Coordinates of C-alpha atoms and ligand atoms in Angstrom, one line a residue:
M236 CA 57.5 110.8 29.6
S237 CA 55.5 111.9 32.8
N238 CA 57.0 112.0 36.3
E239 CA 55.5 109.7 38.7
I240 CA 56.1 110.9 42.7
V241 CA 54.2 109.0 45.7
L242 CA 53.1 111.4 48.7
P243 CA 50.7 110.5 51.5
I244 CA 47.3 109.6 50.0
L245 CA 44.9 113.2 49.9
P246 CA 48.0 115.2 50.1
T247 CA 47.0 118.6 51.4
S248 CA 47.7 122.0 49.7
V249 CA 46.7 125.6 49.3
I250 CA 45.1 127.8 46.7
G251 CA 47.6 130.1 46.2
S252 CA 47.3 133.3 48.0
Y253 CA 48.5 134.1 51.3
P254 CA 48.4 136.8 53.9
K255 CA 51.3 138.7 54.4
P256 CA 53.2 139.5 57.4
W257 CA 52.6 143.2 58.2
W258 CA 55.5 144.4 57.9
L259 CA 56.8 144.1 54.0
R260 CA 53.6 145.5 53.8
K261 CA 54.7 148.7 55.8
V262 CA 58.0 148.0 53.4
K263 CA 56.0 147.1 50.4
R264 CA 54.7 151.1 51.4
L265 CA 58.1 152.9 52.2
W266 CA 59.4 151.7 48.9
E267 CA 55.8 153.2 46.7
M268 CA 57.2 156.5 48.3
G269 CA 60.8 156.5 47.4
K270 CA 62.0 155.9 50.8
A271 CA 62.9 151.6 50.5
D272 CA 64.7 150.7 47.0
D273 CA 64.2 147.9 45.0
D274 CA 66.8 145.7 46.5
D275 CA 64.7 146.4 50.0
L276 CA 61.3 145.3 48.7
M277 CA 62.9 141.9 47.4
E278 CA 64.9 141.8 50.6
A279 CA 61.2 141.7 52.2
E280 CA 59.6 139.6 49.7
N281 CA 61.9 136.8 49.7
D282 CA 62.1 137.3 53.5
A283 CA 58.8 137.0 53.5
V284 CA 57.9 134.5 51.5
T285 CA 60.8 132.3 53.3
A286 CA 58.4 132.7 55.8
V287 CA 55.3 131.8 54.9
V288 CA 56.4 128.6 53.4
R289 CA 58.2 127.4 56.5
E290 CA 54.6 128.0 58.4
Q291 CA 53.1 126.0 54.9
E292 CA 54.4 123.4 56.1
L293 CA 55.1 123.6 60.0
A294 CA 51.1 122.9 59.7
G295 CA 51.7 119.6 58.2
I296 CA 51.0 121.1 54.4
D297 CA 52.7 118.9 51.6
I298 CA 52.1 120.8 48.5
P299 CA 53.0 125.0 50.1
S300 CA 53.0 127.8 47.5
D301 CA 54.7 131.2 48.1
G302 CA 51.7 132.8 48.9
E303 CA 51.9 135.1 45.9
Q304 CA 53.5 137.2 48.3
R305 CA 55.1 139.7 45.6
R306 CA 51.5 139.7 43.8
E307 CA 49.5 142.8 45.0
E308 CA 46.0 142.4 41.6
M309 CA 45.2 138.3 40.2
V310 CA 45.6 140.3 37.5
E311 CA 47.6 143.6 37.5
Y312 CA 50.5 141.3 38.0
F313 CA 50.1 139.6 34.6
A314 CA 49.2 142.4 32.7
E315 CA 51.9 144.5 34.1
R316 CA 54.5 142.3 32.7
L317 CA 53.0 141.8 29.4
G318 CA 53.3 144.0 26.1
G319 CA 49.7 145.0 24.7
F320 CA 48.1 146.5 28.0
K321 CA 48.0 150.1 29.4
F322 CA 46.4 151.0 32.8
Y323 CA 43.8 153.6 32.2
G324 CA 43.9 154.5 36.5
P325 CA 41.3 152.6 38.7
V326 CA 37.8 151.4 38.0
R327 CA 35.3 151.1 41.0
V328 CA 34.3 147.5 40.9
W329 CA 31.9 146.4 44.3
G330 CA 31.4 149.6 47.3
N331 CA 33.8 151.1 47.6
N332 CA 36.8 149.1 46.8
Y333 CA 38.3 149.7 43.1
F334 CA 40.7 147.6 40.5
N335 CA 43.8 149.2 38.4
K336 CA 41.6 147.6 35.1
P337 CA 43.9 147.0 32.8
A338 CA 43.0 147.9 29.1
V339 CA 44.3 145.9 25.5
V340 CA 45.6 148.1 22.8
D341 CA 47.6 146.4 21.1
K342 CA 49.5 142.8 20.1
I343 CA 50.2 141.4 23.2
V344 CA 54.2 140.5 23.8
Y345 CA 54.8 138.0 25.9
K346 CA 58.0 140.2 26.9
E347 CA 60.2 137.8 29.4
P348 CA 59.9 135.3 31.7
I349 CA 56.5 136.2 34.6
T350 CA 56.6 133.5 37.3
L351 CA 59.9 131.6 36.8
S352 CA 62.0 133.8 39.3
E353 CA 59.1 133.9 41.8
Y354 CA 58.9 129.8 41.3
L355 CA 62.7 129.0 41.8
F356 CA 63.1 131.1 44.7
L357 CA 59.8 128.7 45.9
R358 CA 61.6 126.0 44.9
K359 CA 64.8 127.1 47.1
V360 CA 63.6 128.0 50.0
S361 CA 60.8 124.8 50.3
T362 CA 61.9 121.4 51.5
R363 CA 58.7 119.8 49.7
R364 CA 59.6 117.7 46.5
I365 CA 56.6 119.4 45.1
V366 CA 55.1 123.4 45.1
K367 CA 52.9 124.9 43.0
V368 CA 53.1 127.7 41.0
T369 CA 49.4 129.9 40.2
I370 CA 48.9 131.7 37.3
T371 CA 46.0 133.6 35.9
G372 CA 44.5 132.1 33.2
P373 CA 43.4 133.4 29.7
Y374 CA 40.2 134.1 30.4
T375 CA 39.9 135.9 33.5
I376 CA 42.4 138.6 32.1
A377 CA 40.4 139.4 28.7
D378 CA 37.6 139.1 31.2
W379 CA 38.4 141.9 33.6
S380 CA 40.3 143.7 30.8
F381 CA 39.3 146.4 28.8
N382 CA 39.5 145.0 25.0
E383 CA 40.6 147.3 23.0
Y384 CA 42.4 145.9 20.0
Y385 CA 41.0 141.8 19.3
S386 CA 38.3 141.8 17.4
T387 CA 36.5 139.1 19.5
K388 CA 36.9 138.7 22.7
E389 CA 37.4 135.5 21.8
E390 CA 40.5 136.5 20.1
L391 CA 41.8 137.6 22.4
V392 CA 41.6 135.0 24.8
K393 CA 43.1 132.9 22.4
E394 CA 46.0 135.4 22.2
L395 CA 46.5 134.9 26.0
S396 CA 46.3 130.6 26.2
S397 CA 49.3 131.1 23.3
I398 CA 51.3 132.8 25.7
I399 CA 50.9 131.4 29.0
N400 CA 51.6 128.5 26.9
K401 CA 54.7 130.1 26.4
E402 CA 55.5 130.6 30.4
L403 CA 53.5 127.1 31.4
K404 CA 56.6 126.2 29.1
M405 CA 58.9 127.9 31.0
L406 CA 58.1 127.0 34.4
A407 CA 58.3 123.3 33.5
D408 CA 61.5 123.3 31.2
N409 CA 62.8 124.6 34.8
G410 CA 61.7 121.9 37.4
A411 CA 58.0 123.1 38.3
L412 CA 55.2 120.0 38.8
F413 CA 51.9 121.3 39.3
V414 CA 51.0 124.2 38.1
Q415 CA 47.6 126.1 39.1
I416 CA 45.6 128.4 36.4
D417 CA 43.4 130.0 38.2
E418 CA 40.0 131.2 36.7
P419 CA 37.2 132.9 39.0
A420 CA 35.8 134.8 36.2
L421 CA 35.2 131.2 34.3
T422 CA 31.1 131.3 34.4
T423 CA 29.9 134.5 34.3
H424 CA 29.1 134.7 31.1
P425 CA 27.4 131.0 30.9
D426 CA 27.0 131.6 26.9
E427 CA 31.1 131.6 26.4
V428 CA 32.5 128.6 28.8
E429 CA 32.5 125.9 26.1
W430 CA 34.8 127.5 23.9
A431 CA 37.1 129.6 27.4
L432 CA 37.8 125.4 28.7
E433 CA 38.7 123.9 25.8
L434 CA 41.3 127.6 25.2
I435 CA 42.2 127.1 28.7
D436 CA 43.1 123.0 28.5
R437 CA 44.9 124.8 25.3
T438 CA 47.2 127.0 28.0
A439 CA 49.1 123.5 28.8
D440 CA 49.1 121.7 25.5
N441 CA 52.5 119.4 25.5
I442 CA 54.2 120.7 29.1
N443 CA 54.8 118.1 31.3
A444 CA 53.2 119.1 34.5
K445 CA 50.5 118.8 35.9
I446 CA 47.7 121.8 35.6
G447 CA 45.5 122.3 37.9
L448 CA 41.9 124.5 37.6
H449 CA 40.3 126.2 39.9
V450 CA 37.4 127.9 39.6
C451 CA 35.7 130.1 42.9
Y452 CA 32.0 131.4 43.9
S453 CA 30.7 130.3 40.6
N454 CA 28.3 128.1 38.6
Y455 CA 29.3 124.4 38.7
R456 CA 27.0 122.9 36.9
L457 CA 28.0 125.0 33.4
L458 CA 31.3 123.6 33.7
M459 CA 30.3 119.8 34.2
P460 CA 29.2 118.6 30.6
H461 CA 33.0 119.6 28.9
L462 CA 35.3 118.2 31.7
D463 CA 35.1 115.7 29.7
N464 CA 37.0 117.6 26.7
L465 CA 39.7 118.6 28.6
R466 CA 42.6 117.0 27.7
N467 CA 45.8 119.2 29.4
I468 CA 44.2 120.0 33.3
S469 CA 44.2 116.8 35.4
Q470 CA 42.4 118.1 38.4
L471 CA 39.7 120.7 39.0
L472 CA 40.3 122.5 42.8
L473 CA 36.8 124.1 43.9
E474 CA 35.7 125.3 46.8
F475 CA 32.9 123.6 48.9
A476 CA 33.0 124.8 52.0
N477 CA 31.3 128.4 51.5
R478 CA 28.3 126.5 50.2
R479 CA 28.2 124.0 53.1
F480 CA 28.9 120.9 50.3
T481 CA 25.7 121.1 48.6
D482 CA 27.4 120.4 46.2
L483 CA 29.1 117.5 46.3
D484 CA 27.5 115.4 44.1
I485 CA 28.7 117.0 41.0
L486 CA 31.4 114.7 42.1
K487 CA 29.7 111.7 40.6
D488 CA 31.0 110.3 37.5
F489 CA 33.6 113.4 38.0
P490 CA 36.6 112.5 35.1
L491 CA 39.2 114.3 37.2
E492 CA 41.5 114.5 40.2
I493 CA 39.1 117.7 43.0
G494 CA 41.1 119.5 45.1
L495 CA 38.9 119.6 47.5
G496 CA 37.4 122.6 49.7
V497 CA 37.1 122.7 52.8
I498 CA 38.7 125.6 54.7
D499 CA 36.2 128.2 54.2
V500 CA 38.4 131.9 53.3
H501 CA 34.9 134.3 53.9
S502 CA 34.5 133.3 57.8
K503 CA 36.9 133.8 60.5
R504 CA 35.7 131.3 62.1
I505 CA 38.5 127.8 62.9
E506 CA 37.1 124.6 61.1
S507 CA 37.3 121.6 63.5
P508 CA 40.0 118.7 62.3
E509 CA 36.0 116.7 63.1
E510 CA 34.8 118.8 60.0
V511 CA 37.7 118.4 58.1
S512 CA 37.4 114.7 57.9
Q513 CA 33.5 114.7 58.4
A514 CA 33.9 116.8 55.2
I515 CA 36.6 114.8 53.6
K516 CA 33.9 111.3 54.0
K517 CA 31.2 113.1 52.0
A518 CA 33.1 113.3 49.3
L519 CA 34.6 109.7 49.6
N520 CA 31.0 108.9 49.0
Y521 CA 30.8 110.0 44.9
I522 CA 34.8 109.7 44.5
D523 CA 37.6 107.8 45.5
A524 CA 39.9 109.0 47.9
D525 CA 42.9 108.3 45.2
R526 CA 41.4 110.9 42.9
I527 CA 41.4 113.5 45.6
Y528 CA 43.8 116.5 47.2
I529 CA 42.9 118.6 50.0
N530 CA 42.8 122.3 50.2
P531 CA 41.2 125.7 51.2
D532 CA 37.9 127.0 49.1
C533 CA 40.5 129.9 48.0
G534 CA 43.6 131.6 48.1
L535 CA 43.5 132.9 52.8
K536 CA 45.0 136.6 51.6
L537 CA 41.7 137.7 53.6
M538 CA 42.2 136.4 56.8
P539 CA 44.0 137.6 60.0
R540 CA 47.7 135.5 59.5
E541 CA 47.0 133.2 62.5
V542 CA 44.0 132.3 61.5
A543 CA 45.2 131.9 58.2
R544 CA 47.5 129.0 59.7
L545 CA 45.3 127.2 62.5
K546 CA 42.7 126.9 59.5
M547 CA 45.7 125.1 58.0
E548 CA 46.5 123.5 61.3
N549 CA 43.2 122.0 61.3
M550 CA 43.0 121.4 57.6
V551 CA 45.8 118.5 57.7
K552 CA 44.9 117.8 60.8
G553 CA 41.5 116.4 59.4
T554 CA 42.5 114.9 56.5
M555 CA 45.0 112.9 59.0
I556 CA 42.0 111.5 60.7
V557 CA 41.2 110.0 57.5
R558 CA 43.8 109.1 56.4
E559 CA 44.0 106.7 59.7
E560 CA 41.0 105.4 58.6
L561 CA 42.1 104.8 54.7
K562 CA 45.4 102.8 56.4
K563 CA 43.5 100.4 58.1
R564 CA 41.9 99.1 54.8
G565 CA 45.2 98.9 53.0
R566 CA 45.6 102.4 51.7
E567 CA 48.6 105.0 52.6
V568 CA 49.9 107.0 49.2
T569 CA 48.9 108.5 45.9
I570 CA 50.9 108.6 42.9
F571 CA 51.3 112.6 41.5
R572 CA 51.6 112.9 37.8
T573 CA 53.0 115.1 35.7
R574 CA 50.8 114.3 32.9
M575 CA 47.0 113.0 32.6
Ligands
ZN93 ZN1 39.7 131.4 44.3

């Protein structure tokens, strides 16, 4: 049975990550040096989540996240909590940036819920009816790991997909209404996109929650031919501001809801409300307002915290401009559904 919740038209949300307060990074360092214990770290993380959720809500965000305050890296966080992975040490990914690349050395095992406690805490501190939980998708986990156990990459993704299905079930059974699967690697190997999308969709089999899929800095045209095959994913969250809204025409005949990226998270320049409203109106040329959600391009974590806050604030102000215009035409609400 699908849940239905009335939201203001063009509901605003975030992609997930948010800058960490400086003091959380300090406590984390003390914890790594053995000078703060697990309870100290947990207290600091809880305080950080409370602060950034409040910050999002004060900016006017309808659907907040916990800012991924407890996570360092999106693949490592999940690989560390599943059986079957091993870490050999950091590998260089670009420039002087290192990534603690996991290796799959045994059958992957789901040991315990990974994001459930994050969700429950977020649910407790948010005043909003709907909050968003983010999960790294099976394809990206596989693509960013060494596979030393499964015969093919497809087998590995299949296994991860059934494990993430268990995690999604746990979240939905505990009341989570909106889960976003993050798949930044999805179009890296064009010949794998078709089966990858099918397996990502399968992670959400029989889950009574809205399932979004976030893909960024990718060739979106590779996804378009396969969107009609999705049975469980009802929203695609894409980045458009960074590409100066050049690809908006893909929204013509778009079969899903769009999470429209209108804020560039790679630039410290703060978009004006007018810029945001212009971008939304451009999208309205292709797709109806009741299928558009508004969000930044991607997680805001690399921005200075005050810049992130001002960007969210102007994103909401820009959305309000369009809402006022839609109101004159009698369009005021979007119905949020947990199933398609
Ligand atoms: Zn992203």
